[in-house]
Short mmCIF file of C-alpha atoms in Angstrom, two decimals:
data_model
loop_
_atom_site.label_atom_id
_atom_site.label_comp_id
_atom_site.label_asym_id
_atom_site.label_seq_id
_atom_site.Cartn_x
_atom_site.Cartn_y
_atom_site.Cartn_z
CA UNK I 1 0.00 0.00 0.00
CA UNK I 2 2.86 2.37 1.23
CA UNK I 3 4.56 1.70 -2.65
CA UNK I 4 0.99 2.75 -4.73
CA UNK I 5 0.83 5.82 -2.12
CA UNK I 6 4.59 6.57 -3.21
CA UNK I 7 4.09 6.06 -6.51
CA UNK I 8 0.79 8.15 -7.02
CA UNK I 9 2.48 10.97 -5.18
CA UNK I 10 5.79 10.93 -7.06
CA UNK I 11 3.31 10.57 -10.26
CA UNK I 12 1.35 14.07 -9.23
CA UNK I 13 4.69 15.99 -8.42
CA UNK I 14 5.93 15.38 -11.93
CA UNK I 15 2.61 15.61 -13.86
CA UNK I 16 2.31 18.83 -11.57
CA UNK I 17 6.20 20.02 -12.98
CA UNK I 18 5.10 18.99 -16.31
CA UNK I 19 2.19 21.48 -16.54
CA UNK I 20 4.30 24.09 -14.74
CA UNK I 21 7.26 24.22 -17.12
CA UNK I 22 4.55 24.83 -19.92
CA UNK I 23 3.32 27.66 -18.58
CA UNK I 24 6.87 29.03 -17.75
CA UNK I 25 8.05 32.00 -19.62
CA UNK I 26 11.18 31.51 -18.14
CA UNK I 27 11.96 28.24 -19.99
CA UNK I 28 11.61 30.23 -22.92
CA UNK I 29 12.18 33.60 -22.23
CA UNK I 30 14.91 35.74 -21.28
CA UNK I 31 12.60 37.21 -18.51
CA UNK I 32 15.48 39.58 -16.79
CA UNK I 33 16.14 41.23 -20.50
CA UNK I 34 13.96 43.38 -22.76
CA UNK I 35 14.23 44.12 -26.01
CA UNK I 36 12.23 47.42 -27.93
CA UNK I 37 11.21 46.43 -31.80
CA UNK I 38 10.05 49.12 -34.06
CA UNK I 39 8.47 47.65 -36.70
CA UNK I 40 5.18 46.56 -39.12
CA UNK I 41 2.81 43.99 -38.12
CA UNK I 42 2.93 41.35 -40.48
CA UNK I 43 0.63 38.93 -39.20
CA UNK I 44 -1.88 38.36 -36.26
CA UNK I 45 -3.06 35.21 -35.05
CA UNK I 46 -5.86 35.90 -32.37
CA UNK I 47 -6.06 32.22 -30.94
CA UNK I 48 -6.09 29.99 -27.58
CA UNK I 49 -4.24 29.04 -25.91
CA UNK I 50 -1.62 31.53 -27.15
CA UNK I 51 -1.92 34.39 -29.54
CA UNK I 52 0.87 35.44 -31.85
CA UNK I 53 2.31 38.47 -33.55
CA UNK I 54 4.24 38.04 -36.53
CA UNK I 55 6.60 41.64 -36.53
CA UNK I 56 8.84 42.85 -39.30
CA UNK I 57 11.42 44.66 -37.59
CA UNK I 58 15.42 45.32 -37.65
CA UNK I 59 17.36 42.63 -34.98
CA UNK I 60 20.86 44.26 -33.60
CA UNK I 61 23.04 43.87 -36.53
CA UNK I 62 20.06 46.11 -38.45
CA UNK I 63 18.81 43.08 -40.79
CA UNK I 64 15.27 43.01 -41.27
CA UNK I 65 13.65 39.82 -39.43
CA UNK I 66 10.26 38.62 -38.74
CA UNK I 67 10.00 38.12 -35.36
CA UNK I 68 7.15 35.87 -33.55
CA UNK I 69 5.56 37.49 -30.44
CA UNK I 70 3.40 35.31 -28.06
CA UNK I 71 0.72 36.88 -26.55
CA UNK I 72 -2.11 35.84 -24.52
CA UNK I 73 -4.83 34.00 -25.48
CA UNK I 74 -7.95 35.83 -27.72
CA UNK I 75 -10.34 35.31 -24.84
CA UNK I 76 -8.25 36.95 -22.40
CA UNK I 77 -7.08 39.47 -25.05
CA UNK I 78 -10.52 40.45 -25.48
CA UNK I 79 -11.21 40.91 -22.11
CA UNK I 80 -8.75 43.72 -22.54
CA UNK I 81 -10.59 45.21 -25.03
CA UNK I 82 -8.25 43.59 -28.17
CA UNK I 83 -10.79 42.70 -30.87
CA UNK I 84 -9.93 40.78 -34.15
CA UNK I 85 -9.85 44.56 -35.95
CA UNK I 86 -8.03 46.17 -33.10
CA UNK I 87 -4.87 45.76 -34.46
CA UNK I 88 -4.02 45.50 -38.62
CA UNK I 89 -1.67 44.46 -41.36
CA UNK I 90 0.68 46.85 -41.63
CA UNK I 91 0.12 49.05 -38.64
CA UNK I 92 3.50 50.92 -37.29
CA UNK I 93 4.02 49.73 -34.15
CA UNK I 94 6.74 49.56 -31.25
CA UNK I 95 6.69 46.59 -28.76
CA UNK I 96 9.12 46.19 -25.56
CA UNK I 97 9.34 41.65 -25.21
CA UNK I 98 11.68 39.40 -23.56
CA UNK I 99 13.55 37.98 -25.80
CA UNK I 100 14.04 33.86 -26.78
CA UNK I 101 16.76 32.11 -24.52
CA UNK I 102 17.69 30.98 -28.45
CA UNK I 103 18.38 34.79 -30.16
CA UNK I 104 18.44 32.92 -33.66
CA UNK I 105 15.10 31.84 -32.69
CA UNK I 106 14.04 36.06 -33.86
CA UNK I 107 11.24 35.03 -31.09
CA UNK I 108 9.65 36.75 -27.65
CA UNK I 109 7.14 37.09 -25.03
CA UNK I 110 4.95 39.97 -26.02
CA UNK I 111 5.35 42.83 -22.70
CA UNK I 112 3.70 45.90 -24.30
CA UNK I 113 2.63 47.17 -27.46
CA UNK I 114 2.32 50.73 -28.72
CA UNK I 115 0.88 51.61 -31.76
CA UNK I 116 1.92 54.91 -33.52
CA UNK I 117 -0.81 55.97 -35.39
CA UNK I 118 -2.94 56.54 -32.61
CA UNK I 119 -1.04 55.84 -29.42
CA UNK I 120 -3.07 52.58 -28.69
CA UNK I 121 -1.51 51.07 -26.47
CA UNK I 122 -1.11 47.19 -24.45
CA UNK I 123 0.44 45.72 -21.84
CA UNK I 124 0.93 49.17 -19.61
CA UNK I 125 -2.24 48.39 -17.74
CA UNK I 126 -2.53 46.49 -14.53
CA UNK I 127 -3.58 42.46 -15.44
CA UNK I 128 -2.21 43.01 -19.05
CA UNK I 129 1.14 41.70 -18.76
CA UNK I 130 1.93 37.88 -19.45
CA UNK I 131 4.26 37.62 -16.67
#
């Protein structure tokens, strides 16, 4: 009896890890560094249980890259008031993220998003963040 109790409880602890490390920006993310893009959206993907933002934008060396932005899902994006026509093809935008633990990766989590037309802004808000 003692062995199915140990086993069931070392079973939970690393189902429980498991699900933990999926949720963990920090396995992916560089959370202690952030990086500012100015660039174009090139692509939106309003979706659960991630959203993504597809940016054209200049990396360090000045090269033009498309980097992939995770976001939070649509229904908590809408929530915040993030529609599908909130944000469009081609809108000038700059966006603070923390970058990919792999920087060839051209890859982040989304922090905050400005857009320039009309200073609509993300992720500057309390509960907007996907830390």
């Amino acid at each position: 009896m003692k062995r199915k109790l140990s086993l069931l409880a070392a079973a939970a602890l690393v189902s429980g890890l498991t699900a933990y490390a999926h949720h963990s920006l920090a396995a992916t993310y560089l959370a202690d560094k952030e990086v500012t893009l100015d660039g174009k959206i090139a692509e939106i993907l309003l979706r659960n249980p991630h959203s993504f933002l597809q940016i054209d934008a200049p990396d360090e060396s000045g090269a033009m890259q498309r980097w992939s932005l995770e976001w939070r899902s649509s229904g908590q994006l809408g929530q915040q008031g993030i529609k599908r026509d909130t944000l469009k093809i081609g809108d000038e935008v700059v966006i603070t993220m923390n970058p990919s633990r792999t920087a060839s990766d051209h890859r982040g989590a989304l922090k905050t998003l400005h857009r320039k037309s009309d200073g609509f802004g993300w992720g500057t808000k309390p509960g907007e963040s996907i830390d």
